[in-house]
Short mmCIF file of C-alpha atoms in Angstrom, two decimals:
data_model
loop_
_atom_site.label_atom_id
_atom_site.label_comp_id
_atom_site.label_asym_id
_atom_site.label_seq_id
_atom_site.Cartn_x
_atom_site.Cartn_y
_atom_site.Cartn_z
CA MET A 1 0.11 -0.04 0.02
CA ALA A 2 2.89 2.35 0.68
CA LEU A 3 4.87 1.80 -2.40
CA PRO A 4 1.85 2.79 -4.71
CA LEU A 5 1.28 6.02 -2.69
CA LEU A 6 4.99 6.71 -2.85
CA ALA A 7 4.93 6.29 -6.44
CA GLU A 8 2.04 8.47 -6.60
CA LEU A 9 3.48 11.12 -4.64
CA TRP A 10 6.85 10.82 -6.64
CA ALA A 11 4.89 11.43 -9.90
CA GLU A 12 3.47 14.45 -8.80
CA LEU A 13 6.74 16.17 -7.98
CA PRO A 14 7.89 18.77 -10.71
CA VAL A 15 10.78 17.17 -12.83
CA GLU A 16 13.38 19.54 -11.23
CA LYS A 17 12.45 18.31 -7.57
CA ARG A 18 12.64 14.78 -8.73
CA ILE A 19 16.37 15.47 -10.17
CA PHE A 20 17.21 16.96 -6.94
CA CYS A 21 15.75 14.24 -4.68
CA SER A 22 17.23 11.68 -6.90
CA VAL A 23 20.84 12.82 -6.70
CA LEU A 24 20.33 13.69 -2.75
CA LEU A 25 19.09 10.05 -2.28
CA PHE A 26 21.91 8.74 -4.38
CA SER A 27 24.85 10.51 -2.70
CA TRP A 28 23.51 9.31 0.55
CA ALA A 29 22.91 5.80 -0.86
CA VAL A 30 26.76 5.87 -1.72
CA TYR A 31 27.71 7.34 1.63
CA LEU A 32 25.93 4.42 3.53
CA TRP A 33 27.44 2.05 1.38
CA GLU A 34 30.87 3.45 2.07
CA ALA A 35 29.85 3.28 5.82
CA PHE A 36 28.72 -0.22 5.63
CA LEU A 37 32.25 -1.29 3.98
CA ALA A 38 34.07 0.84 6.30
CA ARG A 39 32.47 -0.95 9.46
CA ARG A 40 33.15 -4.29 7.99
CA GLN A 41 37.09 -3.49 7.57
CA ARG A 42 37.19 -1.70 10.95
CA LYS A 43 35.64 -5.21 12.49
CA VAL A 44 38.62 -6.94 10.75
CA TYR A 45 41.03 -4.62 12.64
CA ARG A 46 39.30 -4.97 15.84
CA THR A 47 39.08 -8.62 15.78
CA THR A 48 42.24 -9.64 13.96
CA THR A 49 44.34 -9.57 17.02
CA HIS A 50 47.01 -12.38 16.14
CA VAL A 51 49.48 -12.57 13.08
CA PRO A 52 47.85 -14.85 10.66
CA TRP A 53 49.79 -18.20 10.14
CA GLU A 54 50.64 -17.19 6.74
CA LEU A 55 52.64 -14.26 7.90
CA GLY A 56 54.17 -15.98 10.95
CA GLN A 57 57.83 -16.21 9.20
CA ILE A 58 57.75 -12.67 8.11
CA MET A 59 55.81 -10.43 10.39
CA ASP A 60 56.36 -10.03 14.12
CA SER A 61 53.54 -9.45 16.52
CA GLU A 62 54.65 -5.91 17.45
CA THR A 63 54.73 -4.88 13.88
CA PHE A 64 51.31 -6.30 13.40
CA GLU A 65 49.87 -4.64 16.43
CA LYS A 66 51.35 -1.31 15.29
CA SER A 67 49.81 -1.94 11.68
CA ARG A 68 46.27 -3.08 13.39
CA LEU A 69 46.15 0.29 15.38
CA TYR A 70 47.22 2.58 12.60
CA GLN A 71 44.70 1.38 10.24
CA LEU A 72 42.08 1.42 12.82
CA ASP A 73 42.83 4.95 13.40
CA LYS A 74 42.87 5.77 9.76
CA SER A 75 39.62 4.14 9.07
CA THR A 76 37.77 6.06 12.08
CA PHE A 77 39.23 9.17 10.58
CA SER A 78 37.95 8.23 7.08
CA PHE A 79 34.39 7.71 8.36
CA TRP A 80 33.91 11.12 10.01
CA SER A 81 35.79 13.06 7.26
CA GLY A 82 33.65 11.05 4.55
CA LEU A 83 30.62 12.30 6.43
CA TYR A 84 31.86 15.85 6.30
CA SER A 85 32.43 15.55 2.52
CA GLU A 86 28.91 14.40 1.87
CA LEU A 87 27.81 17.63 3.89
CA GLU A 88 30.21 19.83 1.92
CA GLY A 89 28.98 18.69 -1.52
CA THR A 90 25.65 20.03 -1.09
CA ILE A 91 27.00 23.46 -0.03
CA ALA A 92 29.91 23.95 -2.58
CA GLN A 93 27.56 23.26 -5.39
CA SER A 94 25.73 26.46 -4.75
CA LEU A 95 28.88 28.72 -4.90
CA VAL A 96 29.13 30.57 -8.09
CA PHE A 97 32.64 31.60 -8.12
CA LEU A 98 35.12 28.92 -8.60
CA LEU A 99 37.90 30.54 -6.38
CA LEU A 100 35.21 31.05 -3.62
CA ALA A 101 34.45 27.32 -3.82
CA THR A 102 38.13 26.08 -3.70
CA LEU A 103 38.92 28.59 -0.86
CA PHE A 104 35.88 27.54 0.80
CA SER A 105 37.06 23.79 0.52
CA ALA A 106 40.43 24.57 1.62
CA VAL A 107 39.58 26.30 4.71
CA THR A 108 36.75 24.02 5.99
CA GLY A 109 39.16 21.15 5.14
CA LEU A 110 41.83 22.31 7.16
CA PRO A 111 41.08 20.88 10.58
CA TRP A 112 40.68 17.38 8.97
CA SER A 113 43.99 17.94 7.39
CA LEU A 114 45.59 18.99 10.54
CA TYR A 115 44.12 16.17 12.52
CA ASN A 116 45.17 13.50 9.94
CA THR A 117 48.89 14.85 9.99
CA PHE A 118 49.52 15.89 13.41
CA VAL A 119 47.37 13.35 15.27
CA ILE A 120 47.05 10.11 13.22
CA GLU A 121 50.21 10.24 11.48
CA GLU A 122 52.23 11.85 14.05
CA ARG A 123 50.98 9.09 16.53
CA HIS A 124 52.28 6.55 14.37
CA GLY A 125 55.55 8.00 13.76
CA PHE A 126 55.06 8.93 9.86
CA ASN A 127 54.77 12.63 10.21
CA GLN A 128 58.05 14.84 9.71
CA GLN A 129 56.38 18.16 9.29
CA THR A 130 56.28 21.03 11.58
CA LEU A 131 53.20 23.25 11.93
CA GLY A 132 54.98 26.20 9.97
CA PHE A 133 56.06 23.81 7.38
CA PHE A 134 52.45 22.36 6.97
CA PHE A 135 51.05 25.98 6.72
CA LYS A 136 53.44 27.05 4.23
CA ASP A 137 52.98 23.98 2.20
CA ALA A 138 49.34 24.50 2.36
CA VAL A 139 49.40 27.95 1.10
CA LYS A 140 51.69 27.20 -1.61
CA LYS A 141 49.73 24.48 -2.85
CA PHE A 142 46.54 26.79 -2.84
CA ILE A 143 48.30 29.49 -4.94
CA VAL A 144 49.90 26.95 -7.50
CA THR A 145 46.34 25.19 -7.84
CA GLN A 146 44.77 28.57 -8.53
CA CYS A 147 47.38 29.43 -10.80
CA ILE A 148 46.46 26.52 -12.83
CA LEU A 149 42.93 25.98 -12.24
CA LEU A 150 41.59 29.36 -12.95
CA PRO A 151 43.35 30.02 -16.24
CA VAL A 152 42.30 26.51 -17.67
CA THR A 153 38.62 26.69 -16.39
CA SER A 154 38.11 30.30 -18.19
CA LEU A 155 39.60 28.97 -21.52
CA LEU A 156 37.42 25.80 -21.14
CA LEU A 157 34.32 27.87 -20.22
CA TYR A 158 35.39 30.22 -23.39
CA ILE A 159 35.71 27.03 -25.51
CA ILE A 160 32.14 26.07 -24.46
CA LYS A 161 30.75 29.43 -25.22
CA ILE A 162 32.07 29.87 -28.92
CA GLY A 163 32.43 26.25 -29.81
CA GLY A 164 28.88 25.86 -31.26
CA ASP A 165 27.31 22.50 -31.53
CA TYR A 166 30.38 20.63 -31.43
CA PHE A 167 32.06 22.37 -28.61
CA PHE A 168 32.37 18.98 -26.73
CA ILE A 169 34.79 18.12 -29.21
CA TYR A 170 36.91 21.14 -28.70
CA ALA A 171 36.53 21.01 -25.02
CA TRP A 172 37.83 17.47 -25.01
CA LEU A 173 40.85 18.36 -27.11
CA PHE A 174 41.54 21.16 -24.87
CA THR A 175 41.59 19.19 -21.72
CA LEU A 176 43.45 16.34 -23.24
CA VAL A 177 46.31 18.83 -24.36
CA VAL A 178 46.31 20.47 -20.86
CA SER A 179 46.42 16.87 -19.10
CA LEU A 180 49.46 15.99 -21.18
CA VAL A 181 51.38 19.18 -20.82
CA LEU A 182 50.80 18.96 -16.72
CA VAL A 183 52.06 15.29 -16.90
CA THR A 184 55.06 16.65 -18.76
CA ILE A 185 56.07 19.39 -16.58
CA TYR A 186 54.80 18.33 -13.32
CA ALA A 187 57.88 16.45 -11.96
CA ASP A 188 60.36 19.25 -13.45
CA TYR A 189 58.48 22.58 -12.50
CA ILE A 190 55.61 21.83 -10.27
CA ALA A 191 56.87 19.01 -7.74
CA PRO A 192 60.21 20.87 -7.13
CA LEU A 193 58.22 23.92 -5.73
CA PHE A 194 57.31 21.50 -2.76
CA ASP A 195 60.16 18.86 -2.52
CA LYS A 196 63.91 18.93 -3.26
CA PHE A 197 65.05 16.65 -6.25
CA ILE A 198 68.50 15.60 -6.62
CA PRO A 199 70.11 13.35 -9.30
CA LEU A 200 70.90 9.93 -7.93
CA PRO A 201 74.66 9.92 -7.27
CA GLU A 202 76.87 7.54 -9.41
CA GLY A 203 77.23 4.28 -7.95
CA GLU A 204 76.06 0.67 -7.82
CA LEU A 205 72.50 1.43 -7.64
CA LYS A 206 72.29 4.04 -10.63
CA GLN A 207 74.50 1.71 -12.79
CA ALA A 208 72.04 -1.43 -12.00
CA ILE A 209 69.13 0.80 -12.84
CA GLU A 210 70.56 1.95 -16.11
CA THR A 211 71.44 -1.44 -16.91
CA MET A 212 67.87 -3.02 -16.11
CA ALA A 213 66.30 -0.07 -18.11
CA LYS A 214 68.65 -0.83 -21.13
CA SER A 215 67.80 -4.60 -21.22
CA ILE A 216 64.00 -3.69 -21.65
CA ASP A 217 64.55 -0.96 -23.91
CA PHE A 218 63.28 1.68 -21.43
CA PRO A 219 64.56 5.01 -22.72
CA LEU A 220 65.82 6.26 -19.27
CA THR A 221 67.53 9.95 -19.28
CA LYS A 222 67.74 10.59 -15.69
CA VAL A 223 67.18 9.09 -12.01
CA TYR A 224 66.22 11.52 -9.38
CA VAL A 225 65.85 10.92 -5.59
CA VAL A 226 63.11 13.12 -3.87
CA GLU A 227 63.41 14.25 -0.12
CA GLY A 228 60.05 12.83 0.89
CA SER A 229 61.41 12.33 4.48
CA LYS A 230 60.94 16.04 5.21
CA ARG A 231 57.18 15.62 4.94
CA SER A 232 56.40 11.96 5.86
CA SER A 233 58.25 8.45 6.60
CA HIS A 234 55.79 6.77 3.69
CA SER A 235 57.92 5.91 0.60
CA ASN A 236 57.26 5.71 -3.10
CA ALA A 237 58.68 5.52 -6.49
CA TYR A 238 57.46 6.31 -10.33
CA PHE A 239 58.29 7.21 -13.53
CA TYR A 240 57.14 10.05 -15.96
CA GLY A 241 57.92 11.38 -19.27
CA PHE A 242 56.85 10.84 -23.01
CA PHE A 243 58.55 9.11 -25.92
CA LYS A 244 62.31 9.16 -25.72
CA ASN A 245 62.40 11.33 -22.46
CA LYS A 246 61.83 8.96 -19.45
CA ARG A 247 62.84 9.65 -15.95
CA ILE A 248 62.56 7.74 -12.90
CA VAL A 249 61.91 9.06 -9.08
CA LEU A 250 62.66 7.32 -6.11
CA PHE A 251 61.77 8.63 -2.57
CA ASP A 252 64.72 8.62 -0.24
CA THR A 253 62.59 6.91 2.29
CA LEU A 254 62.38 3.87 -0.25
CA LEU A 255 66.31 3.73 -0.12
CA GLU A 256 67.86 2.19 2.86
CA ASP A 257 71.13 3.68 2.23
CA TYR A 258 69.87 7.22 1.43
CA SER A 259 67.15 7.75 3.89
CA ALA A 260 67.55 10.61 6.16
CA LEU A 261 65.28 8.85 8.68
CA ASN A 262 68.09 6.32 8.90
CA LYS A 263 71.15 8.74 9.03
CA ASP A 264 69.37 10.60 11.88
CA HIS A 265 70.33 7.39 13.90
CA PRO A 266 73.63 6.14 12.58
CA GLU A 267 74.56 2.78 14.09
CA GLY A 268 77.72 2.18 16.03
CA GLU A 269 78.23 5.82 17.31
CA ASP A 270 80.47 6.02 20.59
CA GLY A 271 78.74 5.71 23.66
CA GLU A 272 75.73 3.27 22.30
CA ASP A 273 75.09 0.11 24.15
CA ASP A 274 73.81 -2.95 22.48
CA ASP A 275 70.38 -2.26 23.27
CA THR A 276 70.47 1.00 21.66
CA LYS A 277 72.28 -0.30 18.63
CA SER A 278 69.57 -3.05 18.44
CA LYS A 279 66.81 -0.44 18.61
CA VAL A 280 68.26 1.83 16.15
CA LYS A 281 68.88 -1.10 13.70
CA SER A 282 64.95 -2.16 13.82
CA LYS A 283 64.11 1.51 13.17
CA LYS A 284 66.03 1.52 9.96
CA GLN A 285 63.56 1.61 7.14
CA GLY A 286 63.65 1.25 3.25
CA CYS A 287 64.83 -1.30 0.90
CA LYS A 288 68.36 -2.78 -0.25
CA ASN A 289 69.92 -1.89 -3.65
CA GLU A 290 68.43 -5.39 -4.88
CA GLU A 291 64.94 -4.87 -3.53
CA VAL A 292 64.91 -1.17 -4.87
CA LEU A 293 65.68 -2.64 -8.40
CA ALA A 294 62.80 -5.33 -7.87
CA VAL A 295 60.51 -2.59 -6.99
CA LEU A 296 61.54 -0.63 -10.20
CA GLY A 297 61.19 -3.82 -12.21
CA HIS A 298 57.43 -3.78 -11.06
CA GLU A 299 57.06 -0.16 -12.03
CA LEU A 300 58.63 -0.58 -15.54
CA GLY A 301 56.37 -3.52 -16.04
CA HIS A 302 53.77 -1.03 -16.23
CA TRP A 303 55.44 0.68 -19.05
CA LYS A 304 56.68 -2.52 -20.94
CA LEU A 305 53.10 -4.14 -20.64
CA GLY A 306 51.41 -0.71 -21.69
CA HIS A 307 49.44 -0.06 -18.77
CA THR A 308 50.29 3.62 -18.94
CA ILE A 309 48.92 4.01 -22.30
CA LYS A 310 45.96 1.86 -21.66
CA ASN A 311 44.93 3.97 -18.72
CA ILE A 312 45.31 7.15 -20.79
CA VAL A 313 43.12 5.74 -23.56
CA ILE A 314 40.49 4.67 -21.24
CA SER A 315 40.89 8.16 -19.11
CA GLN A 316 40.27 10.21 -22.37
CA MET A 317 37.52 7.81 -23.64
CA ASN A 318 35.83 8.53 -20.52
CA SER A 319 36.39 12.24 -20.97
CA PHE A 320 35.07 12.50 -24.33
CA LEU A 321 31.94 10.67 -23.43
CA CYS A 322 31.43 12.99 -20.34
CA PHE A 323 31.68 16.01 -22.47
CA PHE A 324 29.45 14.51 -25.24
CA LEU A 325 26.79 13.81 -22.54
CA PHE A 326 27.23 17.26 -20.80
CA ALA A 327 26.55 18.84 -24.55
CA VAL A 328 23.33 16.83 -24.61
CA LEU A 329 22.24 17.76 -21.02
CA ILE A 330 23.27 21.29 -20.65
CA GLY A 331 20.16 22.48 -22.44
CA GLN A 332 17.88 20.98 -19.78
CA LYS A 333 16.68 23.88 -17.65
CA GLU A 334 15.20 21.45 -15.23
CA LEU A 335 18.92 20.43 -14.29
CA PHE A 336 19.48 24.11 -13.13
CA ALA A 337 16.22 24.63 -11.50
CA ALA A 338 16.83 21.59 -9.14
CA PHE A 339 19.65 23.32 -7.72
CA GLY A 340 18.01 26.86 -7.27
CA PHE A 341 18.96 28.53 -10.68
CA TYR A 342 15.47 29.42 -12.08
CA GLU A 343 16.43 32.44 -14.19
CA THR A 344 20.03 31.71 -15.16
CA GLN A 345 22.07 28.70 -16.24
CA PRO A 346 25.74 29.51 -15.73
CA THR A 347 27.99 27.20 -17.64
CA LEU A 348 30.37 26.46 -14.45
CA ILE A 349 27.42 25.34 -12.39
CA GLY A 350 26.30 23.34 -15.30
CA LEU A 351 29.53 21.62 -15.39
CA MET A 352 29.33 21.13 -11.59
CA ILE A 353 25.81 19.91 -11.68
CA ILE A 354 26.27 17.38 -14.37
CA PHE A 355 29.78 16.17 -13.71
CA GLN A 356 29.36 16.13 -10.06
CA PHE A 357 25.68 14.96 -9.34
CA ILE A 358 24.12 13.74 -12.51
CA PHE A 359 27.09 11.48 -13.39
CA SER A 360 27.47 10.10 -9.75
CA PRO A 361 26.01 6.56 -10.58
CA TYR A 362 28.16 6.30 -13.74
CA ASN A 363 31.32 7.44 -11.77
CA GLU A 364 30.70 5.00 -9.14
CA VAL A 365 30.41 2.15 -11.53
CA LEU A 366 33.49 3.32 -13.71
CA SER A 367 35.67 3.67 -10.18
CA PHE A 368 34.97 -0.16 -9.48
CA CYS A 369 35.67 -1.38 -12.86
CA LEU A 370 39.16 0.72 -12.68
CA THR A 371 39.73 -0.63 -9.44
CA VAL A 372 39.60 -4.19 -10.59
CA LEU A 373 41.65 -3.25 -13.78
CA SER A 374 44.32 -1.80 -11.66
CA ARG A 375 44.42 -4.65 -9.50
CA ARG A 376 44.93 -7.05 -12.58
CA PHE A 377 47.78 -4.68 -13.88
CA GLU A 378 49.44 -5.01 -10.49
CA PHE A 379 49.45 -8.73 -10.65
CA GLN A 380 50.96 -8.28 -14.30
CA ALA A 381 53.63 -6.02 -13.32
CA ASP A 382 54.55 -8.35 -10.48
CA ALA A 383 54.73 -11.09 -12.94
CA PHE A 384 56.86 -8.98 -15.07
CA ALA A 385 59.29 -8.50 -12.43
CA LYS A 386 59.25 -12.03 -11.87
CA GLU A 387 60.35 -12.73 -15.44
CA LEU A 388 63.16 -10.19 -14.74
CA GLY A 389 64.32 -12.86 -12.11
CA LYS A 390 63.33 -10.47 -9.09
CA ALA A 391 60.67 -12.49 -7.52
CA LYS A 392 62.62 -13.19 -4.24
CA ASP A 393 63.80 -9.28 -4.08
CA LEU A 394 60.23 -8.10 -4.83
CA TYR A 395 58.74 -10.52 -2.21
CA SER A 396 61.05 -9.25 0.53
CA ALA A 397 60.55 -5.84 -0.74
CA LEU A 398 56.84 -5.95 -0.63
CA ILE A 399 57.04 -7.24 2.91
CA LYS A 400 59.46 -4.37 4.13
CA LEU A 401 57.10 -1.57 2.42
CA ASN A 402 54.05 -3.05 4.35
CA LYS A 403 56.00 -2.88 7.37
CA ASP A 404 57.52 0.51 6.83
CA ASN A 405 54.03 1.90 5.98
CA LEU A 406 51.98 -0.12 8.62
CA GLY A 407 49.94 -1.75 6.13
CA PHE A 408 47.41 -4.27 7.49
CA PRO A 409 47.60 -7.58 6.05
CA VAL A 410 44.12 -8.76 6.53
CA SER A 411 41.10 -7.33 4.73
CA ASP A 412 37.43 -7.91 4.40
CA TRP A 413 36.86 -9.29 1.14
CA ILE A 414 34.15 -6.78 -0.07
CA PHE A 415 36.01 -3.69 1.13
CA SER A 416 39.15 -4.90 -0.50
CA MET A 417 37.33 -5.60 -3.70
CA TRP A 418 35.44 -2.22 -3.77
CA HIS A 419 38.18 0.01 -2.63
CA TYR A 420 41.83 -1.78 -2.98
CA SER A 421 43.51 -0.36 -6.32
CA HIS A 422 46.38 -3.06 -5.25
CA PRO A 423 45.95 -6.59 -4.44
CA PRO A 424 46.33 -7.25 -0.62
CA LEU A 425 49.75 -8.27 0.36
CA LEU A 426 49.12 -11.88 1.03
CA GLU A 427 47.36 -12.45 -2.52
CA ARG A 428 50.68 -10.77 -4.03
CA LEU A 429 53.11 -12.70 -1.94
CA GLN A 430 51.17 -15.94 -2.74
CA ALA A 431 51.60 -15.01 -6.67
CA LEU A 432 55.24 -14.61 -6.19
CA LYS A 433 55.67 -17.66 -3.75
CA ASP A 434 56.21 -20.25 -6.41
CA ALA A 435 58.85 -18.18 -8.42
CA LYS A 436 60.66 -17.36 -5.09
CA GLN A 437 61.20 -20.94 -3.93
CA ASP A 438 62.13 -21.83 -7.35
#
């Protein structure tokens, strides 16, 4: 009896009200789904208090407990910050000017960022920033973002205005060019504004990297080390560049011999007793040269197997489809009326409404599909490193990186399937295990 009555009431609503209610209901449905997944994963963190037998030989109980508490803190923080994001989205869409919207977002998001950095990350030993460094970094990021975002958005709106019936093609081509330019200049001109990049010194590691790159025809031109340890003790590595101009970037926290976090506590100093030396050694983080090469073998596998190109193609196909659908929907006055714009239909507001709200169901499905594809790519890249003879070193590197970053090795299967762009540690180790034993 209730369903027919609800259907009748729904049919009597104006079109713009139905659009707004649909968007609002879907956004909260997504939030409740995410809350459900987070609750399942938090249950795993709370109840899994002993090292699984599969990890008995590679993870001690102290590291396991530290990673459990760290991930439990992070998941609790993500729940409340996620609720904040849902509330913020309904406010930000009403702001007309992009600068005010981004300023509003930056200011209201600041307390969450401060709590994450100086409470959670600090509590678990990752944060290396001071308050002064944090605020200086935040201001710099905001200024750089505006210097890029405002001109690009202005040009995009101008193209939409003068583009005629086929403006979506020109808008897509413009965003394609902008994205390629940003990828090209990011590491050379933007990233150095925030972190110091230095060439990897000549030595055994650099020579081994160049030899491995040459063996797979990777057109390597430079290898950099970035001082990520000034910001956080988390580690990373990536490559960038197009055509014959490829470069590799290694975080100093990834390199056992270069990490400033290790140099702060050198082993064997005068006056240190055996307990101190043991403690310093246990704190030493990063990977040995052979393990770094294995990690790079995995990363270069993404290039050799065409994963980077495939991701770019998928991204651009999605971008073209979105601009095409935007061109179809932008003339619907009901969309603007649903969000309170009855007399005018500003293009910027149209972009925000359609891309952020109307496309929400599509974006959720696409995000899940890309997550599944990413996990497949990760397994393939691991297999490529295995073919290079790096299975044993990649096996130990994954364990070290998981320990250094306090990654929890146990995951709820639904949460993992929906969120993890990388396979869980145990799955990756199992895939490498046979080759490691051989």
